[in-house]
PDB file of C-alpha atoms in Angstrom:
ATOM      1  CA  UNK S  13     -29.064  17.042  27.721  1.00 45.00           C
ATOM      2  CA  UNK S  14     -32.135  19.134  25.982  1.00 45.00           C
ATOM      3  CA  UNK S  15     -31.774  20.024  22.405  1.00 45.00           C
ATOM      4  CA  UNK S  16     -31.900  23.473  23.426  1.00 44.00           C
ATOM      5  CA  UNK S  17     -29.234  22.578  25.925  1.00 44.00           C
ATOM      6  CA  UNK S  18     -27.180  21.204  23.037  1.00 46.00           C
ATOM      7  CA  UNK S  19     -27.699  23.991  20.649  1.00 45.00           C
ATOM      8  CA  UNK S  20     -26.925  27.027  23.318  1.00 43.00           C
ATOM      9  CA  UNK S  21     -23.538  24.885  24.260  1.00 45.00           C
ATOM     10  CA  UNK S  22     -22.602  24.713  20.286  1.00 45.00           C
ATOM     11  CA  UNK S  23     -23.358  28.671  19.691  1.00 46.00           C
ATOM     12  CA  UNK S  24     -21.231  29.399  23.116  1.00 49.00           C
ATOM     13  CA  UNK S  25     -18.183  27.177  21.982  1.00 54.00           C
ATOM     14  CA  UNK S  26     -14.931  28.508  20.636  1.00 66.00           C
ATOM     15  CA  UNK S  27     -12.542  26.522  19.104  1.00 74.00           C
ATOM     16  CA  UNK S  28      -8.817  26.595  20.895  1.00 78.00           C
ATOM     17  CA  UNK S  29      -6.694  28.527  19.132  1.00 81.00           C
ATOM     18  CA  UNK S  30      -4.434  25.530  19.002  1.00 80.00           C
ATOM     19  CA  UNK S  31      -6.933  23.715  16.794  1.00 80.00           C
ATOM     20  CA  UNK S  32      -7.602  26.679  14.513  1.00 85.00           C
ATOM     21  CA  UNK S  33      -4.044  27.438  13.791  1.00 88.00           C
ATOM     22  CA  UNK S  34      -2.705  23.715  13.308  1.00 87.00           C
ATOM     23  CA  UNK S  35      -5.370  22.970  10.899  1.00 87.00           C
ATOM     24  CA  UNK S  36      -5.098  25.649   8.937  1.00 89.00           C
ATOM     25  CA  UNK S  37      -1.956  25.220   8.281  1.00 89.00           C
ATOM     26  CA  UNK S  38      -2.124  21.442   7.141  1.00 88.00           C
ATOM     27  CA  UNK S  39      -5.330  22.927   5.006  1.00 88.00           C
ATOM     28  CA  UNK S  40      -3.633  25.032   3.427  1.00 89.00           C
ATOM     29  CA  UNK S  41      -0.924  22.913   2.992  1.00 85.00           C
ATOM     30  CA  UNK S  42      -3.888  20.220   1.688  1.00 85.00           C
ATOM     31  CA  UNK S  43      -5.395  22.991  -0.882  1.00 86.00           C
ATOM     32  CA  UNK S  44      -1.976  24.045  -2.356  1.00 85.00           C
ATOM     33  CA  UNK S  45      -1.168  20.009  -3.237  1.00 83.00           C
ATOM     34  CA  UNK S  46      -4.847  19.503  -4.429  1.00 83.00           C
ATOM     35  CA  UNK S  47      -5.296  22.161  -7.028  1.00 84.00           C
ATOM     36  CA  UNK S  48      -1.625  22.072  -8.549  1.00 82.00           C
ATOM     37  CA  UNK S  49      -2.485  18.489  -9.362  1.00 80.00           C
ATOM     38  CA  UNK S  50      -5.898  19.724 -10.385  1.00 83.00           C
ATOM     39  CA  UNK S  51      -3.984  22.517 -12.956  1.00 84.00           C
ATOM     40  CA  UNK S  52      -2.008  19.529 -13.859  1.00 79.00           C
ATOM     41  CA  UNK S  53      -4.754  17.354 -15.109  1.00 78.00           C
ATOM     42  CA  UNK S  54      -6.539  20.540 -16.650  1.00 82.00           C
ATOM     43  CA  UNK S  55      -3.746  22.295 -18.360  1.00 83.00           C
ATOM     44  CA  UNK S  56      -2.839  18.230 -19.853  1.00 80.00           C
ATOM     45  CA  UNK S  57      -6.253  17.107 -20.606  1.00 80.00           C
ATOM     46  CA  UNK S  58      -5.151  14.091 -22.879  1.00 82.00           C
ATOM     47  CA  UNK S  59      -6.899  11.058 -21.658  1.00 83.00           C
ATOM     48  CA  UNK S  60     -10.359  12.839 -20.619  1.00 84.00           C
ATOM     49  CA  UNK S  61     -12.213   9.304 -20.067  1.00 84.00           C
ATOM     50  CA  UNK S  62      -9.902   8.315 -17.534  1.00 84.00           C
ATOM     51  CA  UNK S  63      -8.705  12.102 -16.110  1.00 84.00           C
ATOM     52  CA  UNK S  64     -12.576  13.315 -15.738  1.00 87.00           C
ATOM     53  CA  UNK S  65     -13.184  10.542 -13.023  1.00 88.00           C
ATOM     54  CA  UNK S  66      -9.491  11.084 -11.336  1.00 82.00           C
ATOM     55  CA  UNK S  67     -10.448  14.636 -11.037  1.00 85.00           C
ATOM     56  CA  UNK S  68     -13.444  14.220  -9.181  1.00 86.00           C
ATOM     57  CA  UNK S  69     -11.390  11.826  -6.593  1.00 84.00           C
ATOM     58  CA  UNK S  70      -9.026  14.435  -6.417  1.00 82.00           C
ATOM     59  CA  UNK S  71     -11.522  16.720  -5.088  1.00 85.00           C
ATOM     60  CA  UNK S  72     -12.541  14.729  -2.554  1.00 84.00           C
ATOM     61  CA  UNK S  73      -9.320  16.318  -0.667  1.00 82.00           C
ATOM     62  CA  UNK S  74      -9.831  19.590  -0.622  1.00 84.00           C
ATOM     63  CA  UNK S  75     -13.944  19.043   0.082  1.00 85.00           C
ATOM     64  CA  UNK S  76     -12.633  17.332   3.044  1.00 83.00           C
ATOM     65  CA  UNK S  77     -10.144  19.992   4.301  1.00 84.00           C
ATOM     66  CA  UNK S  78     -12.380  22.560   3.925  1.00 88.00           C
ATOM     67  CA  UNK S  79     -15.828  21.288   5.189  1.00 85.00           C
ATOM     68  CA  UNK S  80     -13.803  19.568   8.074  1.00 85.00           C
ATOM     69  CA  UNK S  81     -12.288  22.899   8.900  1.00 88.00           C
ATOM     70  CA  UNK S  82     -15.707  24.822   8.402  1.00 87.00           C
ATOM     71  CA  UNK S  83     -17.115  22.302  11.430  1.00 84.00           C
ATOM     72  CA  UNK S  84     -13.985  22.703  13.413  1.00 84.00           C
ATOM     73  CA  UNK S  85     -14.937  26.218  13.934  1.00 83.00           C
ATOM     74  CA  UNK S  86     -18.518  26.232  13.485  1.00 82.00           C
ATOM     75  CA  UNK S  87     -19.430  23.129  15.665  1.00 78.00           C
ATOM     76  CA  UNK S  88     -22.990  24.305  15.032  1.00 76.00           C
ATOM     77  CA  UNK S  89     -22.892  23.079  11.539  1.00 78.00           C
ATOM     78  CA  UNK S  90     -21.420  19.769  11.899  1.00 75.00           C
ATOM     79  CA  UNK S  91     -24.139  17.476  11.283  1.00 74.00           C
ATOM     80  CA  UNK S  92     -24.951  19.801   7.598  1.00 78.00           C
ATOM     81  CA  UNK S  93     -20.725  19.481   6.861  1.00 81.00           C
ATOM     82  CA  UNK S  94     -20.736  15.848   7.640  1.00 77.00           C
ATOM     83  CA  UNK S  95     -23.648  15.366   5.400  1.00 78.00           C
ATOM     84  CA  UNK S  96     -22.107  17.433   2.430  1.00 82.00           C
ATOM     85  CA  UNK S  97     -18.792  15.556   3.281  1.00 79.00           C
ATOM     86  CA  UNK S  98     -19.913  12.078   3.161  1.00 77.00           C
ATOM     87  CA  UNK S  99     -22.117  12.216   0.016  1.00 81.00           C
ATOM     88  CA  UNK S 100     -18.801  13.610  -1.876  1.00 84.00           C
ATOM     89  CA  UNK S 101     -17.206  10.376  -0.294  1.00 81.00           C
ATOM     90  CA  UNK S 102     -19.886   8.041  -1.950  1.00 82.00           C
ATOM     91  CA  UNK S 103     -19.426  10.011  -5.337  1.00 87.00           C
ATOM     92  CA  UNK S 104     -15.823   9.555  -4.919  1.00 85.00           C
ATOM     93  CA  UNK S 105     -16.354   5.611  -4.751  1.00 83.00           C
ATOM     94  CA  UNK S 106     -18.312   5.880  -7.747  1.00 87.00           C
ATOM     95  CA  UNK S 107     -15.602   7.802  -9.848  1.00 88.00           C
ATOM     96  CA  UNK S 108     -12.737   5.756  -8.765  1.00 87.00           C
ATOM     97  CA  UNK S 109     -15.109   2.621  -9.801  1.00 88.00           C
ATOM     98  CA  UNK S 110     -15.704   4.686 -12.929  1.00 90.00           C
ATOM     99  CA  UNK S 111     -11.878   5.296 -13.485  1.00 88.00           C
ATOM    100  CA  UNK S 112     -11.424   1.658 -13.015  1.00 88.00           C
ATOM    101  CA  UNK S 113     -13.618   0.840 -16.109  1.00 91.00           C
ATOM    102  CA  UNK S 114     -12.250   3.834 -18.209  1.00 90.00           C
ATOM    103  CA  UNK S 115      -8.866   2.018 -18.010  1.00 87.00           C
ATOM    104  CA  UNK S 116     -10.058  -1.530 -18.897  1.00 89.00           C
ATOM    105  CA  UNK S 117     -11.318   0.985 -21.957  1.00 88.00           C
ATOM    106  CA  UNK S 118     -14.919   1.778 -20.905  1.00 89.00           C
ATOM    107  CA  UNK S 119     -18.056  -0.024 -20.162  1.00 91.00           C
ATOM    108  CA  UNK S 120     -18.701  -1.971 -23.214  1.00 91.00           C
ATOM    109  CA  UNK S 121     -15.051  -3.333 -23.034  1.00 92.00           C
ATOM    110  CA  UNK S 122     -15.654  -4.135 -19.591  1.00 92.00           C
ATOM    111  CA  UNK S 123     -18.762  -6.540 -19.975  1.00 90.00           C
ATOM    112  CA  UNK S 124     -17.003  -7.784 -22.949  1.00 91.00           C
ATOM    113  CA  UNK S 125     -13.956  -9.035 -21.349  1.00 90.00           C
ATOM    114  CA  UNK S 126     -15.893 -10.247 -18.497  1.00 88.00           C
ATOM    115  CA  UNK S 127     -18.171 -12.292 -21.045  1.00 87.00           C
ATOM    116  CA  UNK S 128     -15.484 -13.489 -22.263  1.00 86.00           C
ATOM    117  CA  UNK S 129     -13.712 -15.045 -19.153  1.00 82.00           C
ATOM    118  CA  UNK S 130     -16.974 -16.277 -18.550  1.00 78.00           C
ATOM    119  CA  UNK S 131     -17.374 -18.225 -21.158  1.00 76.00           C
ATOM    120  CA  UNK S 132     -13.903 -20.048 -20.698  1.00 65.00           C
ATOM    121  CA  UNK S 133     -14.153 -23.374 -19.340  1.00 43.00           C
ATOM    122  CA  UNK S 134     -10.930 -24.231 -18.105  1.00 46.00           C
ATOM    123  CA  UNK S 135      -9.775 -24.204 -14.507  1.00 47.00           C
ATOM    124  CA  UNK S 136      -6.537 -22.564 -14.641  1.00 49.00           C
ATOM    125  CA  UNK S 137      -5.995 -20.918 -11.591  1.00 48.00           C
ATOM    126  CA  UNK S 138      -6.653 -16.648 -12.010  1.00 42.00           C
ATOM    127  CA  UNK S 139      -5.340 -15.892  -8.596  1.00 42.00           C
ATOM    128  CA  UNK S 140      -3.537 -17.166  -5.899  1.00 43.00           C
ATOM    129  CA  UNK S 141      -6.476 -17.501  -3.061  1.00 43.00           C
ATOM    130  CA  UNK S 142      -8.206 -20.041  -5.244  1.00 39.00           C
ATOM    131  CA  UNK S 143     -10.507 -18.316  -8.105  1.00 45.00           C
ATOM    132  CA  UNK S 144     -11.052 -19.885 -10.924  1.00 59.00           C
ATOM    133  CA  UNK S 145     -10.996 -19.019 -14.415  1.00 66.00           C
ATOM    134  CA  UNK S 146     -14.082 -17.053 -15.160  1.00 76.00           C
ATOM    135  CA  UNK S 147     -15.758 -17.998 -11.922  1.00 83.00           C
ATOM    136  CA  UNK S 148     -15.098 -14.926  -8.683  1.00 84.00           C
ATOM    137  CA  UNK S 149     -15.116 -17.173  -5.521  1.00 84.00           C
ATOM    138  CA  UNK S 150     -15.818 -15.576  -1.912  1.00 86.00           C
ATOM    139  CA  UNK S 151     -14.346 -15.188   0.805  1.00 84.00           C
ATOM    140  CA  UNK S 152     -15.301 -16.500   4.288  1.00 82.00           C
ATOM    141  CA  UNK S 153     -17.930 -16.268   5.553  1.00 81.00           C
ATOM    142  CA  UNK S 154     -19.625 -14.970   2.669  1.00 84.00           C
ATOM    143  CA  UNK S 155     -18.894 -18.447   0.615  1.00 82.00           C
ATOM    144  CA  UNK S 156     -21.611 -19.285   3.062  1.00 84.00           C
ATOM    145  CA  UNK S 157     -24.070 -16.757   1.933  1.00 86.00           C
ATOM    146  CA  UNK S 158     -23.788 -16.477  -2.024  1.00 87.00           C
ATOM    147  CA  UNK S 159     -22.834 -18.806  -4.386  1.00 87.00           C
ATOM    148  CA  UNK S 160     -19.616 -18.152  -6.890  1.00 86.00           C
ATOM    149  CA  UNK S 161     -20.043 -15.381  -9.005  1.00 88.00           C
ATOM    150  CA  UNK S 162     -19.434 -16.003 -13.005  1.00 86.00           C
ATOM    151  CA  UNK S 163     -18.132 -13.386 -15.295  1.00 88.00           C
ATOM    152  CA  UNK S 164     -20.131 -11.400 -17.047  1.00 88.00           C
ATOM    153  CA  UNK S 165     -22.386  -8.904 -18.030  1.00 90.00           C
ATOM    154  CA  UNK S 166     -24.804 -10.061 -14.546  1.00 91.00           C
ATOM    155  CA  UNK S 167     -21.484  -9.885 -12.597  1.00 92.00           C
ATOM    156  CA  UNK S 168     -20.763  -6.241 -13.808  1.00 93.00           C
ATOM    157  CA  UNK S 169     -24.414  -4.713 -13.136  1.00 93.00           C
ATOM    158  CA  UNK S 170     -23.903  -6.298  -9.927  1.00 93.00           C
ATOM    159  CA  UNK S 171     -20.660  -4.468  -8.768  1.00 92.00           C
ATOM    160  CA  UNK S 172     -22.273  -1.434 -10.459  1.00 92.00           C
ATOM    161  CA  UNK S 173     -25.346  -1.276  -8.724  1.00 94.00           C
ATOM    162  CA  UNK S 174     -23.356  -2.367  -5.428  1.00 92.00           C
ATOM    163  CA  UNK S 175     -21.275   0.779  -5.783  1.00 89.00           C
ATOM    164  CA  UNK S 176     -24.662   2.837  -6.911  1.00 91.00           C
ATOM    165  CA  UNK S 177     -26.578   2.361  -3.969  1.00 93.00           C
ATOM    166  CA  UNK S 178     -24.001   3.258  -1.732  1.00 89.00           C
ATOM    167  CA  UNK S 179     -24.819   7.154  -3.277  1.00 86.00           C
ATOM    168  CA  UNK S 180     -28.336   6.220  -2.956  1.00 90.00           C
ATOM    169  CA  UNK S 181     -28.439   5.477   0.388  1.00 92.00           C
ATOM    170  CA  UNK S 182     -25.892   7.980   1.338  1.00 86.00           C
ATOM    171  CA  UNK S 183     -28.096  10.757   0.127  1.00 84.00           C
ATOM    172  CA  UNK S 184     -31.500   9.448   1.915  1.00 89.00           C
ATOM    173  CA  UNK S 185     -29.851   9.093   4.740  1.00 88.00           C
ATOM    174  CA  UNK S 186     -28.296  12.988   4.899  1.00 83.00           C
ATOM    175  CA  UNK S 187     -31.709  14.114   4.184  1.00 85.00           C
ATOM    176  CA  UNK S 188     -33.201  11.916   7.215  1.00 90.00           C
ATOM    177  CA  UNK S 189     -30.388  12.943   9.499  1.00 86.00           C
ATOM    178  CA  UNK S 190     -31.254  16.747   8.649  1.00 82.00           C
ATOM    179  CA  UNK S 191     -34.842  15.958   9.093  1.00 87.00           C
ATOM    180  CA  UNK S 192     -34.386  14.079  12.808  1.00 88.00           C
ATOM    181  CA  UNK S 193     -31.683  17.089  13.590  1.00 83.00           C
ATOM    182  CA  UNK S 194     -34.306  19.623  13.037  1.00 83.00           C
ATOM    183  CA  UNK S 195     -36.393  17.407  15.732  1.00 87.00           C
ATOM    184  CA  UNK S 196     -33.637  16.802  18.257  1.00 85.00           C
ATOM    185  CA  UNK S 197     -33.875  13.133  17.645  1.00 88.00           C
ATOM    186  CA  UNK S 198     -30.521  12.817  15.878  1.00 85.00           C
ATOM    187  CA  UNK S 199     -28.346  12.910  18.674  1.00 81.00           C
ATOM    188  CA  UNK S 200     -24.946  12.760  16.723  1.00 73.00           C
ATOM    189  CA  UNK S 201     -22.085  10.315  18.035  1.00 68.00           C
ATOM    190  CA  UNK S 202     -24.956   9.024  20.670  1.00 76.00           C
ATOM    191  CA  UNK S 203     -25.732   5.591  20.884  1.00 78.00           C
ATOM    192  CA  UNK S 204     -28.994   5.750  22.427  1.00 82.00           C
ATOM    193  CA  UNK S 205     -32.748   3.739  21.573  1.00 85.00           C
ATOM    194  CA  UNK S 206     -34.169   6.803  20.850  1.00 87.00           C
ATOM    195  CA  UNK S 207     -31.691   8.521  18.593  1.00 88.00           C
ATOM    196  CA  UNK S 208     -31.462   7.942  14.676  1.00 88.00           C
ATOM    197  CA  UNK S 209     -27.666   7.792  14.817  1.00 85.00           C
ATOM    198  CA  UNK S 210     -26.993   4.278  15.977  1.00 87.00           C
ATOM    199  CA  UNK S 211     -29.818   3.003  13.200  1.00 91.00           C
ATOM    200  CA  UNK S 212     -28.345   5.138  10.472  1.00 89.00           C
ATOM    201  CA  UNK S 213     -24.193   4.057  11.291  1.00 85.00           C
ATOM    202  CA  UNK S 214     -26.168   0.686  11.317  1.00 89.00           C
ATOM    203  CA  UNK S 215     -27.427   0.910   7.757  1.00 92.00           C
ATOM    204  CA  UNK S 216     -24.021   2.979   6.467  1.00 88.00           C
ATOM    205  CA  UNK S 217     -21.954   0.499   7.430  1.00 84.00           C
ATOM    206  CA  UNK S 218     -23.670  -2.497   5.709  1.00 91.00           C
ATOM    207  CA  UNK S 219     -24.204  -0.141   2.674  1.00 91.00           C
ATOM    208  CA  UNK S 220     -20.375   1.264   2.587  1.00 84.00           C
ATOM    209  CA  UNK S 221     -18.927  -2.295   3.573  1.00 87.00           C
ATOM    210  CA  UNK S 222     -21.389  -4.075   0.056  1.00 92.00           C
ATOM    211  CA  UNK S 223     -19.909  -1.248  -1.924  1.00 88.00           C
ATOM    212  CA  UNK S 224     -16.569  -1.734  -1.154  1.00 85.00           C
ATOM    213  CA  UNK S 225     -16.876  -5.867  -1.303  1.00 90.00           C
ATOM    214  CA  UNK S 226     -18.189  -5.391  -4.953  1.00 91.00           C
ATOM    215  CA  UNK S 227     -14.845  -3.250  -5.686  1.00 87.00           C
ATOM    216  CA  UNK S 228     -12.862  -6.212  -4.062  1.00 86.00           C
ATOM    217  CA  UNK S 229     -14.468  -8.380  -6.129  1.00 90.00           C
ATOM    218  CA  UNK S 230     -13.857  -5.984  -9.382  1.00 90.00           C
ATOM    219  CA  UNK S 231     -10.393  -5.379  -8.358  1.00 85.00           C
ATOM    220  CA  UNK S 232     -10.424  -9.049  -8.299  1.00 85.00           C
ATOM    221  CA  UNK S 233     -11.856 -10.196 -11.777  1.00 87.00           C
ATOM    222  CA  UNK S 234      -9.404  -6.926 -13.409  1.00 88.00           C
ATOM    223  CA  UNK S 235      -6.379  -7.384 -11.479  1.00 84.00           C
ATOM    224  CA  UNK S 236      -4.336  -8.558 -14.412  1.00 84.00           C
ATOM    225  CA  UNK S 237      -5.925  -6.734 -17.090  1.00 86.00           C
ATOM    226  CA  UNK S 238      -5.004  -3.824 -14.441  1.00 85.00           C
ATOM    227  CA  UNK S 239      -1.733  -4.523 -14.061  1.00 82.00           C
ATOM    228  CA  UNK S 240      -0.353  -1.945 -16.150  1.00 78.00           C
ATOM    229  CA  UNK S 241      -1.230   0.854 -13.461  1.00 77.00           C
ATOM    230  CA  UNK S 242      -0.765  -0.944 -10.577  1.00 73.00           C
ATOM    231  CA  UNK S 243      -4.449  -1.278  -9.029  1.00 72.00           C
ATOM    232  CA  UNK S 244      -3.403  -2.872  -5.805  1.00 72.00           C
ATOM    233  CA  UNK S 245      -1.797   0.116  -4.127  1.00 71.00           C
ATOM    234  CA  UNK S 246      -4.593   2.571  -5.191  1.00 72.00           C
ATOM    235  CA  UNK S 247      -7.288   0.281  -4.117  1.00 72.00           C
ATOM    236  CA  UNK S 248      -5.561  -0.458  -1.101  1.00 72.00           C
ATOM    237  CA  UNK S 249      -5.088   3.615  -0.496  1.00 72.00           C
ATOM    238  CA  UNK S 250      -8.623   4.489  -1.274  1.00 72.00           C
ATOM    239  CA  UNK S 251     -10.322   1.626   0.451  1.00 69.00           C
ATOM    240  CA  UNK S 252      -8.337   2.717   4.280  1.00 69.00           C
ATOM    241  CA  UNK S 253      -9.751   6.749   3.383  1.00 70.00           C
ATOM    242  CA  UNK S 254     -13.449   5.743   2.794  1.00 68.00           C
ATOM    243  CA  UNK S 255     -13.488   2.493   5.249  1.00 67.00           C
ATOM    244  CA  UNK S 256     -11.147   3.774   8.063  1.00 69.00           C
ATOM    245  CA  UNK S 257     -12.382   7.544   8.039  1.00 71.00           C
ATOM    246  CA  UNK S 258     -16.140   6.067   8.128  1.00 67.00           C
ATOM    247  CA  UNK S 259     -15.475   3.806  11.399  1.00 70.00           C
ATOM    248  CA  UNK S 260     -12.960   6.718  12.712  1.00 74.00           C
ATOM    249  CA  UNK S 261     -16.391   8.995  13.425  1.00 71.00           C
ATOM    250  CA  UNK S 262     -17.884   5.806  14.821  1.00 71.00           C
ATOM    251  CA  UNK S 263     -14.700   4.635  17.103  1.00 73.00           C
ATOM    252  CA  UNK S 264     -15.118   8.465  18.429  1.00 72.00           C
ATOM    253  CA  UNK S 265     -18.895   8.750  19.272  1.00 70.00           C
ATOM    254  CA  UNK S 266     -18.315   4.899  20.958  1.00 73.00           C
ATOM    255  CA  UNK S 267     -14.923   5.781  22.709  1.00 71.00           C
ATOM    256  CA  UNK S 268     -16.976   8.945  23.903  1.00 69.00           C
ATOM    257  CA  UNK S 269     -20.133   7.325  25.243  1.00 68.00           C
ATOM    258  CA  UNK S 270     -18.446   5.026  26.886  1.00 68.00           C
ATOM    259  CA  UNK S 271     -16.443   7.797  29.199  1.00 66.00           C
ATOM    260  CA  UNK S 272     -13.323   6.351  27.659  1.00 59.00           C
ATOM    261  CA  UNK S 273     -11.941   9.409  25.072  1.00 59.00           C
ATOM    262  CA  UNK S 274     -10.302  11.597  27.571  1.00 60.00           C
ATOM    263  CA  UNK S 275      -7.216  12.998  26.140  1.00 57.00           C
ATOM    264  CA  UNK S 276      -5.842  16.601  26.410  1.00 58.00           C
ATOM    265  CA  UNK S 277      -7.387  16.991  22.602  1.00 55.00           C
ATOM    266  CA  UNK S 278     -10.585  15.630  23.382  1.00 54.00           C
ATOM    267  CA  UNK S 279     -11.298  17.581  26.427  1.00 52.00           C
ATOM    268  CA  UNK S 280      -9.797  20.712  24.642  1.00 51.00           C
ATOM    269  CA  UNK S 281     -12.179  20.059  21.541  1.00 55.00           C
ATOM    270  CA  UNK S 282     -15.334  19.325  23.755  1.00 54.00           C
ATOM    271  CA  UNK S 283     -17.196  17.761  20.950  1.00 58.00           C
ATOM    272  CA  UNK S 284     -17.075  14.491  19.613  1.00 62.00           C
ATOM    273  CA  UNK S 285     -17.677  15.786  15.910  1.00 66.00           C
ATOM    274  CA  UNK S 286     -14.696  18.647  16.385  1.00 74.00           C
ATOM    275  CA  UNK S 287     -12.397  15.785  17.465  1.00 75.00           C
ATOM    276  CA  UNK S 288     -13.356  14.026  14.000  1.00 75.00           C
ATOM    277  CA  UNK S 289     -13.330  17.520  12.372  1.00 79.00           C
ATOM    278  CA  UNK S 290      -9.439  17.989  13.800  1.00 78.00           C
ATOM    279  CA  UNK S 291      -8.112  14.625  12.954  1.00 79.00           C
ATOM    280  CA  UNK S 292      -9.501  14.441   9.099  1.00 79.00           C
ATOM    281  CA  UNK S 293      -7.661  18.218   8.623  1.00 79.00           C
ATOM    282  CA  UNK S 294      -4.196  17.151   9.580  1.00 79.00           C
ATOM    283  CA  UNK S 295      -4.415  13.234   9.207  1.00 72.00           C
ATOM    284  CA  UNK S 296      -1.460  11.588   6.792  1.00 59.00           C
ATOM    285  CA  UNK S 297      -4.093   9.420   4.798  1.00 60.00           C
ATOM    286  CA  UNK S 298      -4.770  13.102   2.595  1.00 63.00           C
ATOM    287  CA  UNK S 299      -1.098  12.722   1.656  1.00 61.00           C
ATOM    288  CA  UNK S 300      -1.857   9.222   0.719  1.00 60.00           C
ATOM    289  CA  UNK S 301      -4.676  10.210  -1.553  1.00 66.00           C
ATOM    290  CA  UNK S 302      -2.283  12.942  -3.187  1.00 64.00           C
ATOM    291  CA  UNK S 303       0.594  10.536  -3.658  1.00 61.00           C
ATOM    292  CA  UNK S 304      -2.200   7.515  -5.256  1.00 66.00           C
ATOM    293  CA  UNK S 305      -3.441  10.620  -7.501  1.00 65.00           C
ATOM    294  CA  UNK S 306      -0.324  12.212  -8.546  1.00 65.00           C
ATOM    295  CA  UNK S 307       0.611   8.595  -9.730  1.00 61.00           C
ATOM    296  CA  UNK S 308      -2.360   7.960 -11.815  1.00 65.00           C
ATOM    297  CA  UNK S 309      -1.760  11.667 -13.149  1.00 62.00           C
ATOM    298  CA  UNK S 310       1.782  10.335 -14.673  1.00 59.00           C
ATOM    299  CA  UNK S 311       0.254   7.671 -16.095  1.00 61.00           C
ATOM    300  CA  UNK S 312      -2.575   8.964 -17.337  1.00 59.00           C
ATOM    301  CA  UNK S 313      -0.465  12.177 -18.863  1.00 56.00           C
ATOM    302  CA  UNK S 314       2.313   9.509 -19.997  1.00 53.00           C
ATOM    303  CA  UNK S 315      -0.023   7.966 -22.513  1.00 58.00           C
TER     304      UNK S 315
END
């Protein structure tokens, strides 16, 4: 199909009323949640090092709801909304890396503890998988790749800078998608030679996947020094929105091209990005997110 082709088909779509009227209401429903635990964090700013970074995860939500929304009924715009919506995702990363370090009592803390560990040279056993004290082992089949990592202020530029360049990379490649959009060479959800989508999801993935091993790996050296808010389930919760929403668009576009995606939705939505669009507005992963922030909001309000 021509870009032209594409582009008269998007302008002479309208979204089922179905569609509009379901997702509104679990928007809504979203936005109400989202900024009464927003007032809540405002209106009890206590702990600002640690709130300031669980607010901006917060608003990951409602930047969802609404820029998925905008693209449900506006197909049009979907490759500008998914842009906008997955730099907010990297910056969300960062902050709940940053919110992390705020409760191990900030950066300088951080590299000190982490010296410190370091420079122990006993082999208790710090986890059950097999680390040892001061010394982050990995996993299979990355053993096989880099050597153990030792605590300390090396190991902590490292899992910042792995986070970092996720936003980096995010943002180049949301100003190369609009630039190959404008050309008709984008070709959303296609997996094609000549499109830049397949390369891009290509680069993403290895980019989002490093980030999130380098939180692994600080959730790993922290875990006990974490314990007192109970990092497991929040890393857990944020690591399935970023990772599984990410390879949701993907399973789509594949599912798609490969003739396979035929449900009553699908056909209904037409479009592989108002499918996504649909599923992120009423999805039960948002309620997740609200539940892992209204947590940390007791906590953080308890202190």
């Amino acid at each position: 199909m021509k870009y032209q082709d594409i582009i008269s088909s998007l302008l002479g779509y309208s979204t089922p009323l179905w569609a509009t009227l379901v997702s509104v209401a679990f928007v809504v429903l979203t936005l109400v949640f989202s900024f009464y635990l927003l007032f809540e964090h405002l209106s009890a700013y206590k702990n600002p090092e640690e709130q300031k970074f669980l607010i901006g995860v917060t608003l990951m939500v409602p930047c969802y709801a609404i820029e998925s929304f905008a693209s449900l009924v506006n197909p049009s715009i979907s490759v500008d909304i998914e842009i906008l919506r997955d730099c907010y995702e990297s910056f969300a990363m960062y902050c709940f890396g940053r919110y992390l370090v705020a409760c191990m009592g900030g950066e300088e803390r951080t590299i000190e503890f982490m010296e410190r560990q370091g420079r122990l040279s006993s082999k208790t056993p710090l986890l059950e998988h097999g680390h040892e004290k001061g010394i982050i082992k990995h996993p299979f089949p990355m053993n096989y790749i880099l050597k153990p990592w030792k605590l300390g202020q090396w190991f902590y530029q490292v899992v910042k800078f792995g986070i970092v360049q996720y936003m980096l990379i995010k943002s180049l490649t949301a100003i190369l998608a609009v630039v190959l959009e404008a050309f008709g060479v984008y070709c959303e959800g296609e997996f094609k030679w000549g499109c830049g989508y397949p390369y891009m999801a290509v680069v993403l993935n290895f980019s989002q996947s490093w980030a999130l091993y380098c939180l692994v790996q600080f959730y790993t050296a922290t875990k006990d020094e974490l314990a007192h808010i109970k990092p497991l389930y929040k890393f857990l919760t944020f690591k399935s929105i970023v990772f599984l929403t990410w390879w949701q668009g993907v399973a789509i576009a594949l599912l798609s091209s490969l003739g396979l995606f035929k449900s009553p939705i699908a056909q209904g939505l037409q479009f592989k990005s108002s499918v996504q669009d649909f599923i992120i507005c009423i999805e039960h992963r948002w309620a997740l997110l609200l539940l892992f922030i209204c947590m940390c909001s007791l906590q953080s309000l308890m202190r």
